[in-house]
PDB file of C-alpha atoms and ligand atoms in Angstrom:
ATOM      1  CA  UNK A 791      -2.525  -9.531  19.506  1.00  0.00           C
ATOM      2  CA  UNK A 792      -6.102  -9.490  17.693  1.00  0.00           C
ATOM      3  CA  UNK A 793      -6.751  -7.342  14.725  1.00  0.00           C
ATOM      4  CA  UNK A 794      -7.361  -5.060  13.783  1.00  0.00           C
ATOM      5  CA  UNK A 795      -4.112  -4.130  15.321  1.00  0.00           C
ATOM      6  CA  UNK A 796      -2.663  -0.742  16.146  1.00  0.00           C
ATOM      7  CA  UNK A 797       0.980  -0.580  16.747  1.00  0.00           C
ATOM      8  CA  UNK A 798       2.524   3.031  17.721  1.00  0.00           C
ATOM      9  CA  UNK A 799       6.394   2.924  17.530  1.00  0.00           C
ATOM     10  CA  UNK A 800       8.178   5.464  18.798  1.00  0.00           C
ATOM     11  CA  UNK A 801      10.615   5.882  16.076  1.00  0.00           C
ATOM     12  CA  UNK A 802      10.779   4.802  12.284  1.00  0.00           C
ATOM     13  CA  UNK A 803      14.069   2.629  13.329  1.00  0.00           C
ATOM     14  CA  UNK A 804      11.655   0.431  15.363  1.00  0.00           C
ATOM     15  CA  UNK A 805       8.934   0.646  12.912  1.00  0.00           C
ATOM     16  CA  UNK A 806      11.731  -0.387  10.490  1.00  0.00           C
ATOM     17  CA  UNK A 807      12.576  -3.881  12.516  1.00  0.00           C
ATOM     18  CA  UNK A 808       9.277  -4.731  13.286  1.00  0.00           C
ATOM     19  CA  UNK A 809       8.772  -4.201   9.323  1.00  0.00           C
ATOM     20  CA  UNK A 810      11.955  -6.487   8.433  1.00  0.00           C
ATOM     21  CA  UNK A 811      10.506  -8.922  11.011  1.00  0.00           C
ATOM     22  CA  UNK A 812       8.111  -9.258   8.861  1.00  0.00           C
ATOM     23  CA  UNK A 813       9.439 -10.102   5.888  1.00  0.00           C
ATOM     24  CA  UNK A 814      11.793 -12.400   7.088  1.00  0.00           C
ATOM     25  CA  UNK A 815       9.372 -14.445   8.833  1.00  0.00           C
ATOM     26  CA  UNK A 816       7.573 -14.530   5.367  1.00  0.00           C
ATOM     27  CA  UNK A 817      10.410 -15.046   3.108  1.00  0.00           C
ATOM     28  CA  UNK A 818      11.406 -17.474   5.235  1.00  0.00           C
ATOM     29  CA  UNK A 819       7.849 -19.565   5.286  1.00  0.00           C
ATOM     30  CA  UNK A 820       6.744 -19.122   1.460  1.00  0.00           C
ATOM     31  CA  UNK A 821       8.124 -19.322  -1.976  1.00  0.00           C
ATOM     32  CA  UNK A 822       7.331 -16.112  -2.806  1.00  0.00           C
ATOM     33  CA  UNK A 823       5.390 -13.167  -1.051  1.00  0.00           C
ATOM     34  CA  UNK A 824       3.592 -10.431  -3.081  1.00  0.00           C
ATOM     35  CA  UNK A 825       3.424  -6.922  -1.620  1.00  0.00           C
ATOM     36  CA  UNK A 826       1.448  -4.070  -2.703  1.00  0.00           C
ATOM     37  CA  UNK A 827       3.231  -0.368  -2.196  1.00  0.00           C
ATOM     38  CA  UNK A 828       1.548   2.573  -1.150  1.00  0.00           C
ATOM     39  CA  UNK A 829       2.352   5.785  -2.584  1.00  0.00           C
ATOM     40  CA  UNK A 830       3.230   9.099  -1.702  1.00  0.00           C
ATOM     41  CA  UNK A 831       5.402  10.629   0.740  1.00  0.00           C
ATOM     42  CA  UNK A 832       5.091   9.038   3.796  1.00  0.00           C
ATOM     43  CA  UNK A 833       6.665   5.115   2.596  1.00  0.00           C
ATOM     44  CA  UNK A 834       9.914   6.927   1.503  1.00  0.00           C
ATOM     45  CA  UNK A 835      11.624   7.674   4.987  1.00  0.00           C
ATOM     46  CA  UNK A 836      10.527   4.266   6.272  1.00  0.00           C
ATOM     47  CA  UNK A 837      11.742   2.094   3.152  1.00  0.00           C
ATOM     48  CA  UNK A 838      15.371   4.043   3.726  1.00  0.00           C
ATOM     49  CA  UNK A 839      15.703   2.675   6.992  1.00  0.00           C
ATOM     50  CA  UNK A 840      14.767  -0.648   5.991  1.00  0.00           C
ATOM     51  CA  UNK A 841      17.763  -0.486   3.831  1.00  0.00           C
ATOM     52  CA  UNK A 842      19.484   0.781   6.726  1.00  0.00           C
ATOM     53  CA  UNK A 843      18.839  -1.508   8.881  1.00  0.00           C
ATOM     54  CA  UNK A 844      18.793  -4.863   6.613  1.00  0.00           C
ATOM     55  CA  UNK A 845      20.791  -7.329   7.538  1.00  0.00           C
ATOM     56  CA  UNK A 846      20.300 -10.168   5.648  1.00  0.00           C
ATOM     57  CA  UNK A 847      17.664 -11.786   7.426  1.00  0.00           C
ATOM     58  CA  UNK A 848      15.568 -11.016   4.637  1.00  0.00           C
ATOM     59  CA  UNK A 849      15.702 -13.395   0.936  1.00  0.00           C
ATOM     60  CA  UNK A 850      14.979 -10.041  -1.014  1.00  0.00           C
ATOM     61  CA  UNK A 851      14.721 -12.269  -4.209  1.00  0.00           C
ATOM     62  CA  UNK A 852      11.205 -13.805  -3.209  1.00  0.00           C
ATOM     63  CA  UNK A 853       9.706 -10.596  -2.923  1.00  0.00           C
ATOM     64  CA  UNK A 854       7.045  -9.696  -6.083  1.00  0.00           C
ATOM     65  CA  UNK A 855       6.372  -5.780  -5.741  1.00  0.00           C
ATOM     66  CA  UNK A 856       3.655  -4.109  -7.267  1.00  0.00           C
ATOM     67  CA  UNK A 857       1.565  -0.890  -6.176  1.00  0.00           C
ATOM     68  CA  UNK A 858      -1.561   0.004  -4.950  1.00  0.00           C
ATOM     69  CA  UNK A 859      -1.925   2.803  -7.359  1.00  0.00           C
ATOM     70  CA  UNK A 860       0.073   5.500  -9.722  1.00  0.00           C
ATOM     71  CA  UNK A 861      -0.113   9.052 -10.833  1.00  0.00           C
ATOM     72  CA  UNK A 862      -0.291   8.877 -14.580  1.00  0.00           C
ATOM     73  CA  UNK A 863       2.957  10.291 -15.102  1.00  0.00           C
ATOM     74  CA  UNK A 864       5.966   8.694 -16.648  1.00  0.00           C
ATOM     75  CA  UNK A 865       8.076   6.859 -14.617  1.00  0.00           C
ATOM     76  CA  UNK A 866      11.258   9.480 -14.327  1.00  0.00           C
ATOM     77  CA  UNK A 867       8.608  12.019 -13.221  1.00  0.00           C
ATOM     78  CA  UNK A 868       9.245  13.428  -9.389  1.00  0.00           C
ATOM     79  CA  UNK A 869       5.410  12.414  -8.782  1.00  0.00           C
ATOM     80  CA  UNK A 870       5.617   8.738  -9.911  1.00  0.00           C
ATOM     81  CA  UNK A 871       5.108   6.606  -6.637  1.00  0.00           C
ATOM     82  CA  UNK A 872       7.350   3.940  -8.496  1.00  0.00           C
ATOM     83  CA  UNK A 873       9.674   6.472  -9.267  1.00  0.00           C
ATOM     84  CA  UNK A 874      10.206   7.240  -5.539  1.00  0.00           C
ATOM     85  CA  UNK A 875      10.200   3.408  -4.630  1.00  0.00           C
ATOM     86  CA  UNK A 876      13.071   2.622  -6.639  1.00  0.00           C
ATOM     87  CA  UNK A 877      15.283   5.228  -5.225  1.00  0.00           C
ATOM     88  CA  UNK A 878      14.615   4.140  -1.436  1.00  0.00           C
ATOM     89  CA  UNK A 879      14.208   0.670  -1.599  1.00  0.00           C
ATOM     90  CA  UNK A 880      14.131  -1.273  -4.719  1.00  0.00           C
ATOM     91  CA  UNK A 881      17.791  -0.076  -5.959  1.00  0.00           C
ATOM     92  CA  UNK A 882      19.171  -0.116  -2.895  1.00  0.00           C
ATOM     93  CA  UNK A 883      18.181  -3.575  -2.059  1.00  0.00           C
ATOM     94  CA  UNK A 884      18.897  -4.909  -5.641  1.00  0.00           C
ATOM     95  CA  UNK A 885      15.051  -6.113  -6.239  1.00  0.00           C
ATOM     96  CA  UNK A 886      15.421  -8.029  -9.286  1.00  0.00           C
ATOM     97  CA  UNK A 887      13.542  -6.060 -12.485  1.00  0.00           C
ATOM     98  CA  UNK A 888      11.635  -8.999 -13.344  1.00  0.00           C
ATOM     99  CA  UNK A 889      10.115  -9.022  -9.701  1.00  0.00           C
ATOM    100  CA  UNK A 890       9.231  -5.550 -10.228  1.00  0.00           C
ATOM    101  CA  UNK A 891       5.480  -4.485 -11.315  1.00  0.00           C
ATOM    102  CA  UNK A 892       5.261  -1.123 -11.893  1.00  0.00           C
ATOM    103  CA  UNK A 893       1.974   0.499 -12.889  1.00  0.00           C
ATOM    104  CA  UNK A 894       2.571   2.342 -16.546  1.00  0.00           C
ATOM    105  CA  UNK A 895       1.351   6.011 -15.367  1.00  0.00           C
ATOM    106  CA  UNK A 896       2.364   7.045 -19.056  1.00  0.00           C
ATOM    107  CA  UNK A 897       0.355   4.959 -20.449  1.00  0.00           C
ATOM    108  CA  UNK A 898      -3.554   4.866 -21.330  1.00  0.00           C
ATOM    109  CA  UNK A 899      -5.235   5.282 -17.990  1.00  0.00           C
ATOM    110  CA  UNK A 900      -8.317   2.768 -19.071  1.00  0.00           C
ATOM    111  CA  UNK A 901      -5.756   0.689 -20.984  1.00  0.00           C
ATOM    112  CA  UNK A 902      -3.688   0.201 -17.617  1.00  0.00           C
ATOM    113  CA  UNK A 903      -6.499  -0.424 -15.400  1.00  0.00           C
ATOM    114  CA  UNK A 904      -7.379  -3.569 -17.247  1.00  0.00           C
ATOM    115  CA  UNK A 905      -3.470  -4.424 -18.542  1.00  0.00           C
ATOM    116  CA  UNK A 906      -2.811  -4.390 -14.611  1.00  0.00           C
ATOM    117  CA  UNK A 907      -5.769  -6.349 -13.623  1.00  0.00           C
ATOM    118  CA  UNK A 908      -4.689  -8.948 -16.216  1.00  0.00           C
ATOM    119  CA  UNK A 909      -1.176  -8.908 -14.546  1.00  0.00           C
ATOM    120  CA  UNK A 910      -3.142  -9.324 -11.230  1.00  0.00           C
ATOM    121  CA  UNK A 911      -4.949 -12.360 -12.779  1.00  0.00           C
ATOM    122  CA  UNK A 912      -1.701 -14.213 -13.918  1.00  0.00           C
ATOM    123  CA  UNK A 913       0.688 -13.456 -11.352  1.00  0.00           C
ATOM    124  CA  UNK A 914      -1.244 -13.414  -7.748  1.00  0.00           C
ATOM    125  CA  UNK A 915      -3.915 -16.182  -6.934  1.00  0.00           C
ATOM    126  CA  UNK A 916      -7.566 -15.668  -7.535  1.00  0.00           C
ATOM    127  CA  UNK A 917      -9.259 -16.122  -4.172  1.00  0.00           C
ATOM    128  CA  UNK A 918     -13.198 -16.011  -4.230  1.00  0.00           C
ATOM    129  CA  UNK A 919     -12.836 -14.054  -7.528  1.00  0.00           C
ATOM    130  CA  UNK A 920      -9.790 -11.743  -6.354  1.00  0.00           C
ATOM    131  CA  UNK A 921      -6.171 -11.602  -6.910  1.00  0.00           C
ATOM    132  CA  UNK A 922      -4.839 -12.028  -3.556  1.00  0.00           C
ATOM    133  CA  UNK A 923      -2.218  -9.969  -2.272  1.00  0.00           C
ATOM    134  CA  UNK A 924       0.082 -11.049   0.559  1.00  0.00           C
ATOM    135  CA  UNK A 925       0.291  -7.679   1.753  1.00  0.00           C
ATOM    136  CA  UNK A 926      -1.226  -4.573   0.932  1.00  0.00           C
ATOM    137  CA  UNK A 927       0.545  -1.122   1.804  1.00  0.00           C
ATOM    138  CA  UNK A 928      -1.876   1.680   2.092  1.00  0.00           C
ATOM    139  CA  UNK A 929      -1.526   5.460   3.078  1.00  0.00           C
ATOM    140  CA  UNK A 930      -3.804   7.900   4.896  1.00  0.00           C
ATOM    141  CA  UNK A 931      -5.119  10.732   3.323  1.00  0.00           C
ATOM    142  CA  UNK A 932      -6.287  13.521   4.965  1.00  0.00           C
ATOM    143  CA  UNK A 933      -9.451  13.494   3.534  1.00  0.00           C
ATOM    144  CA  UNK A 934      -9.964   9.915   4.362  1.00  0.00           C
ATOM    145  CA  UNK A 935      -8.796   8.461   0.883  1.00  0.00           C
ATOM    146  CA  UNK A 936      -6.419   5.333   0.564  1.00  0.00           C
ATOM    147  CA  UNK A 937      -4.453   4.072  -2.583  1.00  0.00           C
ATOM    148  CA  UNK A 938      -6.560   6.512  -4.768  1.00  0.00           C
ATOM    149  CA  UNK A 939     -10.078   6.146  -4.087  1.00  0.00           C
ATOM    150  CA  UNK A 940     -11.189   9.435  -2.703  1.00  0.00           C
ATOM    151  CA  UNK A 941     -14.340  10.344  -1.235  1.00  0.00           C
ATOM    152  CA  UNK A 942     -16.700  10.498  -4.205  1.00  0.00           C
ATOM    153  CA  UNK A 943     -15.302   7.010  -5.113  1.00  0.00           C
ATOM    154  CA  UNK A 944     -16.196   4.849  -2.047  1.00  0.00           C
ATOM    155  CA  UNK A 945     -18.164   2.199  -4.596  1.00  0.00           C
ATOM    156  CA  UNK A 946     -14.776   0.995  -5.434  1.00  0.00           C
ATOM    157  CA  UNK A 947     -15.451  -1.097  -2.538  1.00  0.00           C
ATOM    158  CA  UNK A 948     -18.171  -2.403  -4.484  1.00  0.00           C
ATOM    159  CA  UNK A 949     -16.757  -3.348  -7.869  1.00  0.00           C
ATOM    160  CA  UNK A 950     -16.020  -6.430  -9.437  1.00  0.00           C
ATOM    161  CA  UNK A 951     -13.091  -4.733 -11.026  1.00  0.00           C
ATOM    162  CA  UNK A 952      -9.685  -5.464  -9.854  1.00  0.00           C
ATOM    163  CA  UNK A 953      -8.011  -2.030 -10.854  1.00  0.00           C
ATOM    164  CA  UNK A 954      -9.991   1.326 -11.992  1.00  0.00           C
ATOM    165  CA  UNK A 955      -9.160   4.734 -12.739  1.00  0.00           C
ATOM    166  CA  UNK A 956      -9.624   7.465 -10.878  1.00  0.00           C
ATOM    167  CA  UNK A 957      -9.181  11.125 -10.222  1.00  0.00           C
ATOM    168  CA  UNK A 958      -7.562  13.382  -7.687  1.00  0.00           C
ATOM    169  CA  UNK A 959     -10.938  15.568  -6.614  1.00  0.00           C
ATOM    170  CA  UNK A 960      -8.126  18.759  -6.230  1.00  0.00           C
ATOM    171  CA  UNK A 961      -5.429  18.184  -8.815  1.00  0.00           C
ATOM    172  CA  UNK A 962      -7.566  16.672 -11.375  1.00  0.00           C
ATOM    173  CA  UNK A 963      -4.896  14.170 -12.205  1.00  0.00           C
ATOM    174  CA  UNK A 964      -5.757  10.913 -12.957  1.00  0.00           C
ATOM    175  CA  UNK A 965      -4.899   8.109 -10.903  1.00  0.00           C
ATOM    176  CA  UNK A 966      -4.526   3.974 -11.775  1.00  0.00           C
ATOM    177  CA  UNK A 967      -5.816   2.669  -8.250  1.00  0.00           C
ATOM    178  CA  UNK A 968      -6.449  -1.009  -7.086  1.00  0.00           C
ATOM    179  CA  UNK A 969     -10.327  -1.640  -6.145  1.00  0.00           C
ATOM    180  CA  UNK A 970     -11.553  -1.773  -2.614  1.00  0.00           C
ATOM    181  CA  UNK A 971     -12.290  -4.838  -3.660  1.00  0.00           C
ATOM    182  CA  UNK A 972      -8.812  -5.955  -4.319  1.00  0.00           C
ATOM    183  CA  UNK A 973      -7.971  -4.213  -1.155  1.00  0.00           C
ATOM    184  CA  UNK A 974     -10.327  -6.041   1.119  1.00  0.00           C
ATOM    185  CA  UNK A 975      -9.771  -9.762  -0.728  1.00  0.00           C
ATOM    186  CA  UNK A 976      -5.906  -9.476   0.550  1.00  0.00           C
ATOM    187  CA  UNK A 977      -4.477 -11.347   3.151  1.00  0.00           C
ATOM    188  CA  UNK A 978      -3.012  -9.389   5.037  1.00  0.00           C
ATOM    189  CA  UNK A 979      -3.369  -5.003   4.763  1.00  0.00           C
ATOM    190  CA  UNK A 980      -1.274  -2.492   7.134  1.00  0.00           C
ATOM    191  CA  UNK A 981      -2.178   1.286   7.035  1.00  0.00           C
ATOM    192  CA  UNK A 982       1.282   3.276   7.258  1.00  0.00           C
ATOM    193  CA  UNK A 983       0.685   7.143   8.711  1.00  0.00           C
ATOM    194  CA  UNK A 984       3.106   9.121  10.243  1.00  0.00           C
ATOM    195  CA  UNK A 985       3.098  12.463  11.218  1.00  0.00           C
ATOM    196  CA  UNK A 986       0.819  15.078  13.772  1.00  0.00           C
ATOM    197  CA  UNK A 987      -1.393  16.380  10.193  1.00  0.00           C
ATOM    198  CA  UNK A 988      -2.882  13.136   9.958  1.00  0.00           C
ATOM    199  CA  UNK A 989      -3.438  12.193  13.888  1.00  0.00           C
ATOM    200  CA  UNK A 990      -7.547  13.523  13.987  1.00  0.00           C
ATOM    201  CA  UNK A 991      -8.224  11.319  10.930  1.00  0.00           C
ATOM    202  CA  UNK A 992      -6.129   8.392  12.555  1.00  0.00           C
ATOM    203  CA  UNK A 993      -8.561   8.983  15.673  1.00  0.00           C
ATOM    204  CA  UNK A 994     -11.777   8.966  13.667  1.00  0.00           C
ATOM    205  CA  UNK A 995     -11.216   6.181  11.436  1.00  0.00           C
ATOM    206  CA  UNK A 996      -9.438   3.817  14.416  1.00  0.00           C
ATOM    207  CA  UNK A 997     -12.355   5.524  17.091  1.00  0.00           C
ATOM    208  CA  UNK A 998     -15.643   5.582  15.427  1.00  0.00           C
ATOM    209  CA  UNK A 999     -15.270   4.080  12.117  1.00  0.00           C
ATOM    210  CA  UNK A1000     -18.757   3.797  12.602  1.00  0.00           C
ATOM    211  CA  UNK A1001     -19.254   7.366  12.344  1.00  0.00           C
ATOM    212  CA  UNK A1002     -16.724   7.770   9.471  1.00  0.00           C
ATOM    213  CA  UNK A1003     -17.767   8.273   5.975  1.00  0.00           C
ATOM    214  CA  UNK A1004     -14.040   8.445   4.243  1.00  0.00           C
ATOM    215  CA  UNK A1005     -12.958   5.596   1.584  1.00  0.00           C
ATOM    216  CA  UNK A1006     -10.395   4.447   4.443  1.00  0.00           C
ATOM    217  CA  UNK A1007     -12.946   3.349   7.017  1.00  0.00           C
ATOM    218  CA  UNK A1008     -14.008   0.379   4.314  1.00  0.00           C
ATOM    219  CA  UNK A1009     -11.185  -1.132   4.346  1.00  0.00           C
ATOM    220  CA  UNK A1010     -11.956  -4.274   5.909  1.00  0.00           C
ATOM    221  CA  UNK A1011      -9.995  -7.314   4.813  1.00  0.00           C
ATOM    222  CA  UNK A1012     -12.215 -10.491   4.298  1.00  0.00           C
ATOM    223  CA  UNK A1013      -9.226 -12.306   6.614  1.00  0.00           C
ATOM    224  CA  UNK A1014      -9.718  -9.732   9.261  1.00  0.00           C
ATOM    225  CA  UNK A1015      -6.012  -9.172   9.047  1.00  0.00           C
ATOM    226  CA  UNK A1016      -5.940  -5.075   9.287  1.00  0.00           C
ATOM    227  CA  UNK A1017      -2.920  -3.745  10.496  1.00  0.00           C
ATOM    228  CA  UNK A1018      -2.069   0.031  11.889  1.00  0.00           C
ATOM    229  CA  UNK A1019       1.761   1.117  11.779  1.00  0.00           C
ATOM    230  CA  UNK A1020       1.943   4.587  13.080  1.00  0.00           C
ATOM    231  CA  UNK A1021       4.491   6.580  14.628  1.00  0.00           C
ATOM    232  CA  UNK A1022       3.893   8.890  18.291  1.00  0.00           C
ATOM    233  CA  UNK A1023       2.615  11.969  16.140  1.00  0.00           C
ATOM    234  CA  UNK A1024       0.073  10.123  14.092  1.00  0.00           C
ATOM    235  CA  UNK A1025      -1.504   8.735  17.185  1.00  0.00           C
ATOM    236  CA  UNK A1026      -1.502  11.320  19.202  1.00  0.00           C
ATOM    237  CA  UNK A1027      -5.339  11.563  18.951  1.00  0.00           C
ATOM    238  CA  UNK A1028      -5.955   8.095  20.181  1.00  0.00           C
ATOM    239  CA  UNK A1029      -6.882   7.489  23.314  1.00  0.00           C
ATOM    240  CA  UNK A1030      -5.193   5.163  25.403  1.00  0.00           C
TER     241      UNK A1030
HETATM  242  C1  LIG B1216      -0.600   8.376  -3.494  1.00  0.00           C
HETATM  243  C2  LIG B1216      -1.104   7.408  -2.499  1.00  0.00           C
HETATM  244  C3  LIG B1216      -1.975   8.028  -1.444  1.00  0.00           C
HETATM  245  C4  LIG B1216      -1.082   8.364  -0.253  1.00  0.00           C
HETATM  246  C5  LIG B1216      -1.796   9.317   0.682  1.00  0.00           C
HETATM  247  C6  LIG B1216      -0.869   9.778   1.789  1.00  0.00           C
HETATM  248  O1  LIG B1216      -0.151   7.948  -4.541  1.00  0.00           O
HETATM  249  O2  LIG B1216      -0.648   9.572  -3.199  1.00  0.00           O
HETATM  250  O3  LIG B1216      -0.945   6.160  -2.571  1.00  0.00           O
HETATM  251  O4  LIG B1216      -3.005   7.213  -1.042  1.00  0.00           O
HETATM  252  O5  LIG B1216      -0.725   7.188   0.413  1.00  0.00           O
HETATM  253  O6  LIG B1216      -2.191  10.418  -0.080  1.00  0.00           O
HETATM  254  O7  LIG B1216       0.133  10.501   1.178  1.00  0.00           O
HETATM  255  P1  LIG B1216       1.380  11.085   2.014  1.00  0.00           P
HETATM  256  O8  LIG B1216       2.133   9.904   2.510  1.00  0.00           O
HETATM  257  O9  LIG B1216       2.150  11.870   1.017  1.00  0.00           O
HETATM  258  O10 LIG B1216       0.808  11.909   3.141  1.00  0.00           O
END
């Protein structure tokens, strides 16, 4: 199948499989595989039934986590993205700590951008100038935004940073977010949406991203390697 691919499952159990299909098939090829979690909500329901459904086929200790952005809250706090990742998956699944990169929302926001992007620069390979990613995890605001660059922030796309700060335009709250940059320099990115709320900016973006203005419609890996996991509801504005 080409990219950018759009796969529509028609329940989170399948979207599960074809998501430990995945890593198998990586964990089985490579030494280690470096993933990059998206936050919010929507990542929750589908990490539990990856635990469900494991079974074995996956070497969980090659996996290096780390997130496409944070709140900058402390890590116990109910809004902390890695906070809700080690409940569904990373506990469950016994990710070893040291495999674990969590982004310090507690910390200085401008001091984490740049600690991270260090981290970046020693643990993933630089690749034309970028830490490369395996795999990138991204929501679907919707407003259009992705990891945390919201609309007024689109020249993250543009910056030769590899992390940034940033700010929720309703909440205020500050955000640690990985560039567009980074985002586009992975190898491989997937966009995971579920749910009918987010199905006319699914349309728009997949549709006409011509016509589309929102921080989501950049995302254009330099590998071409863009990847849509959405469930029935989600794509229920696409036409066939
Ligand atoms: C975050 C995110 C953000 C999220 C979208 C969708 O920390 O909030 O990474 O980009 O993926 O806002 O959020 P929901 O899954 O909660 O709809």
């Amino acid at each position: 199948m080409d990219y950018p691919r759009i796969l529509v499952f028609e329940s989170l159990d399948e979207m599960a499989l074809k998501a430990l299909e995945w890593l198998s098939e990586k964990t089985a090829a490579r030494d280690m595989v470096s993933i990059a979690l998206s936050g919010g909500n929507t990542p929750q329901a589908l990490f539990e039934k990856i635990v469900k459904l494991d079974v074995g086929t996956v070497d969980w200790n090659k996996l290096l986590v780390f997130w496409g952005d944070e709140r900058c809250v402390p890590p116990e706090h109910t809004d902390s993205n890695f906070r809700s990742a080690q409940k569904s998956i990373l506990i469950p699944l016994d990710i070893p700590e040291e495999h674990i990169f969590r982004m310090h929302g507690e910390a200085d926001p401008e001091m984490e951008a740049e600690r991270y992007s260090q981290l970046l620069a020693e643990r993933l390979p630089i690749v034309k100038g970028f830490p490369q990613f395996d795999l990138i995890l991204l929501g679907l605001g919707e407003d259009g935004h992705t990891a945390s660059i919201f609309p007024d922030d689109k020249y993250l796309f543009a910056s030769t940073q590899f992390c940034a700060v940033a700010k929720h335009p309703l909440s205020g709250l500050q955000r640690i977010t990985l560039t567009g940059s980074t985002i586009n320099h992975a190898l491989e990115v997937a966009f995971l949406v579920t749910g009918t709320p987010k199905a006319e900016i699914v349309a728009e973006i997949v549709q006409t991203p011509e016509l589309t203005h929102y921080p989501a419609t950049k995302v254009a890996p330099l590998s071409g390697k863009l990847t849509w996991l959405l469930d029935k509801a989600s794509a229920s504005g696409l036409k066939a």
